[in-house]
mmCIF file of C-alpha atoms in Angstrom:
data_model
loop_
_atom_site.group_PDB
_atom_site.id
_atom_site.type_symbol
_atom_site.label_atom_id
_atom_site.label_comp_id
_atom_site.label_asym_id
_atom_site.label_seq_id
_atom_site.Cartn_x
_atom_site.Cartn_y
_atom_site.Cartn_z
ATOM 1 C CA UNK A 1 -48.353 -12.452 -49.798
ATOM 2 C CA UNK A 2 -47.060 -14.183 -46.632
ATOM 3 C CA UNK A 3 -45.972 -10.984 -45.608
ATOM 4 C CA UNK A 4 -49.378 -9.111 -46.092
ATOM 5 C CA UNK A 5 -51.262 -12.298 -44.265
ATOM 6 C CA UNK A 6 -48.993 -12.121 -41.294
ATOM 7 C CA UNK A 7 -49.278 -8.142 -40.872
ATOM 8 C CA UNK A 8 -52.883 -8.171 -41.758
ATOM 9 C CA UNK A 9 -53.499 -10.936 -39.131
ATOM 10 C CA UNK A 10 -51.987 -8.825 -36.529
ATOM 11 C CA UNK A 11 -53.711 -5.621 -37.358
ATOM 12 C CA UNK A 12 -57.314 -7.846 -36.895
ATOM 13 C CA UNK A 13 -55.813 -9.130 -33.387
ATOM 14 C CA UNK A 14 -54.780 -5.826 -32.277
ATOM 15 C CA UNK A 15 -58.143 -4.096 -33.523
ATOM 16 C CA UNK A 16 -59.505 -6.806 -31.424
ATOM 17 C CA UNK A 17 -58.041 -5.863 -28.505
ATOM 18 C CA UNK A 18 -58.569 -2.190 -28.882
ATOM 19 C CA UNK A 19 -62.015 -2.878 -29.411
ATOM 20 C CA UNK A 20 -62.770 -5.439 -26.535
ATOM 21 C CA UNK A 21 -60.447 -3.714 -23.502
ATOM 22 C CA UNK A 22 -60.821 -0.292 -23.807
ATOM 23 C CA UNK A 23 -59.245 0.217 -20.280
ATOM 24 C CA UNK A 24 -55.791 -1.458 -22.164
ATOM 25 C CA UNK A 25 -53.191 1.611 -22.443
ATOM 26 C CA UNK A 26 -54.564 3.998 -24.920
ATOM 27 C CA UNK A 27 -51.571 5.926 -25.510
ATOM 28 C CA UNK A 28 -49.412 2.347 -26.552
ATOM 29 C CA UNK A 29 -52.819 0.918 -28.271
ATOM 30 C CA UNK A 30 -52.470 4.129 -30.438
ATOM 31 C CA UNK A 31 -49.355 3.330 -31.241
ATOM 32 C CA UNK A 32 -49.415 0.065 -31.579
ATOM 33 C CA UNK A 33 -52.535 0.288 -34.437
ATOM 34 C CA UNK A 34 -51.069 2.976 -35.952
ATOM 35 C CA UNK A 35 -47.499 0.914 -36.728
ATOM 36 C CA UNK A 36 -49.293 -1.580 -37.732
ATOM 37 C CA UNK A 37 -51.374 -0.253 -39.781
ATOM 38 C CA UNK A 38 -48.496 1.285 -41.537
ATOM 39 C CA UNK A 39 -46.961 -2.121 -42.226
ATOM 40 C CA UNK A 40 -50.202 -3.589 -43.752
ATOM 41 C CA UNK A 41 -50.064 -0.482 -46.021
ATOM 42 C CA UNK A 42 -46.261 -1.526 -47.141
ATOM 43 C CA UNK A 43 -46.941 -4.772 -47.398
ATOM 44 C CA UNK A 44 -50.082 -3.973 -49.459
ATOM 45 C CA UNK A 45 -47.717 -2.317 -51.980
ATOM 46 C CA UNK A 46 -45.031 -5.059 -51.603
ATOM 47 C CA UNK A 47 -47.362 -7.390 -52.861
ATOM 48 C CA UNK A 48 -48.782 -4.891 -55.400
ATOM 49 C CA UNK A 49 -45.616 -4.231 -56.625
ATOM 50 C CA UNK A 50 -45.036 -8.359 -57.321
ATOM 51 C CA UNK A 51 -48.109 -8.993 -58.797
ATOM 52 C CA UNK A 52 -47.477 -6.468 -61.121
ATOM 53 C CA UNK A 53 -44.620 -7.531 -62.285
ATOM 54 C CA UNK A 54 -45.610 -11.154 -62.806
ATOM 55 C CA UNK A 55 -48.379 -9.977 -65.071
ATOM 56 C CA UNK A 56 -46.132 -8.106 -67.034
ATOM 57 C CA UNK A 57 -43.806 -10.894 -67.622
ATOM 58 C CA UNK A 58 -46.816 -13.049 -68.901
ATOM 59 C CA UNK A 59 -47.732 -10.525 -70.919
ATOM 60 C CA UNK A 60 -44.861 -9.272 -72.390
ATOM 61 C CA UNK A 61 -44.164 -13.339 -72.997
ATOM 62 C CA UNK A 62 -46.858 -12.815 -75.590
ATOM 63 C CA UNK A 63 -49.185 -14.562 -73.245
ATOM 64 C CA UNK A 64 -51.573 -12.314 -72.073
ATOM 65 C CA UNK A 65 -53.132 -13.133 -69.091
ATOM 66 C CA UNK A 66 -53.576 -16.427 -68.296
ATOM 67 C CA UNK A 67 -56.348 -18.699 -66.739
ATOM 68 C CA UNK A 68 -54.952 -19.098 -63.516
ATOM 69 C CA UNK A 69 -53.803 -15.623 -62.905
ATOM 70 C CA UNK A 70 -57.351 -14.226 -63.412
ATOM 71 C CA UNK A 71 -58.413 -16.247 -60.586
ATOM 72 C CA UNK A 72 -55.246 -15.386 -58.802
ATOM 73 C CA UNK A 73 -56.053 -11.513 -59.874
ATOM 74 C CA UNK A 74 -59.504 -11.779 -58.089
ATOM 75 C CA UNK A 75 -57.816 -12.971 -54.967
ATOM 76 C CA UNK A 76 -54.939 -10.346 -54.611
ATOM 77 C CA UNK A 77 -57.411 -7.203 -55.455
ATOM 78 C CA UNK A 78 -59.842 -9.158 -52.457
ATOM 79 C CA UNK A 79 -57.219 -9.183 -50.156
ATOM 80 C CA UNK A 80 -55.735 -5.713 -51.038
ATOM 81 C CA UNK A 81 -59.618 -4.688 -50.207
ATOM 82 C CA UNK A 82 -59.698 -6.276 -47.261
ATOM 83 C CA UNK A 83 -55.974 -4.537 -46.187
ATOM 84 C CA UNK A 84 -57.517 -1.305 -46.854
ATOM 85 C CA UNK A 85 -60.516 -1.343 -45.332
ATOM 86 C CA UNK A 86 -58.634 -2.515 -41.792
ATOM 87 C CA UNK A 87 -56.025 0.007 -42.429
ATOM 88 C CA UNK A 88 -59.087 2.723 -42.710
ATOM 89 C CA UNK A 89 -60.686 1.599 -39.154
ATOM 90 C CA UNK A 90 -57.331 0.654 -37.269
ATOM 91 C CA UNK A 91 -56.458 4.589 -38.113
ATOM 92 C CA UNK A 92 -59.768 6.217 -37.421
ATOM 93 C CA UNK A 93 -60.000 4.145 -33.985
ATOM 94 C CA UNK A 94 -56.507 5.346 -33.338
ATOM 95 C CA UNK A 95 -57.666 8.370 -33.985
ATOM 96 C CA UNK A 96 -60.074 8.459 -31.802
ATOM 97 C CA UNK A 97 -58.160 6.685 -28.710
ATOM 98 C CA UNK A 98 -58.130 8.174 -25.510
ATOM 99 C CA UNK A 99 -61.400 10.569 -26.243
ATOM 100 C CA UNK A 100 -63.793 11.048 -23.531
ATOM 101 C CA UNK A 101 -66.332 9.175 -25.305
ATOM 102 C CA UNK A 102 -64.427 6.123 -25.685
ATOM 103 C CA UNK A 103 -63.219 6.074 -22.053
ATOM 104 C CA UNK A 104 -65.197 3.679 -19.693
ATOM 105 C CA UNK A 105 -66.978 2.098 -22.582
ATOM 106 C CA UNK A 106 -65.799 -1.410 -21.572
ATOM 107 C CA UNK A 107 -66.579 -1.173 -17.610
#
């Protein structure tokens, strides 16, 4: 989770920056969204991966899913949702970097 906060926080702060200076280097900005968006995504499935596992212990414990962890479930699937959407625009406006249209936006 720390892991997906930290990455996720970037990938908003780099967005940010994309979106603000548009006269910034477009070929590193590319880049730069498009690694990072790649380690939201793994640490999306990191964290995935976890969670899952922690259910299944409670439930193969014979104790289904408890109290806490349906609160806890809410939060993860929020976050994930959150991850993905960012991932989505960090890639299309890397996509879209260096385009005529985008060029001289911000002067």
């Amino acid at each position: 989770l720390k892991d997906f906060c930290a990455d996720t926080a970037n990938l908003i702060f780099a967005i940010m920056i994309h979106v603000v200076d548009l006269k910034h280097s477009m070929v590193d900005g590319r880049e730069d969204l498009e690694e990072l968006a790649e380690r939201v995504t793994r640490a999306q499935k990191n964290m995935a991966e976890k969670w899952t596992m922690a259910r299944r212990e409670n439930t193969e414990a014979g104790l289904g899913l408890q109290k806490d962890l349906r609160t806890e479930n809410f939060f993860i699937c929020t976050l994930s949702r959150i991850g993905s959407e960012l991932v989505n625009f960090a890639r299309s406006e890397a996509e879209t970097m260096g385009s005529s249209s985008k060029v001289g936006v911000a002067m």
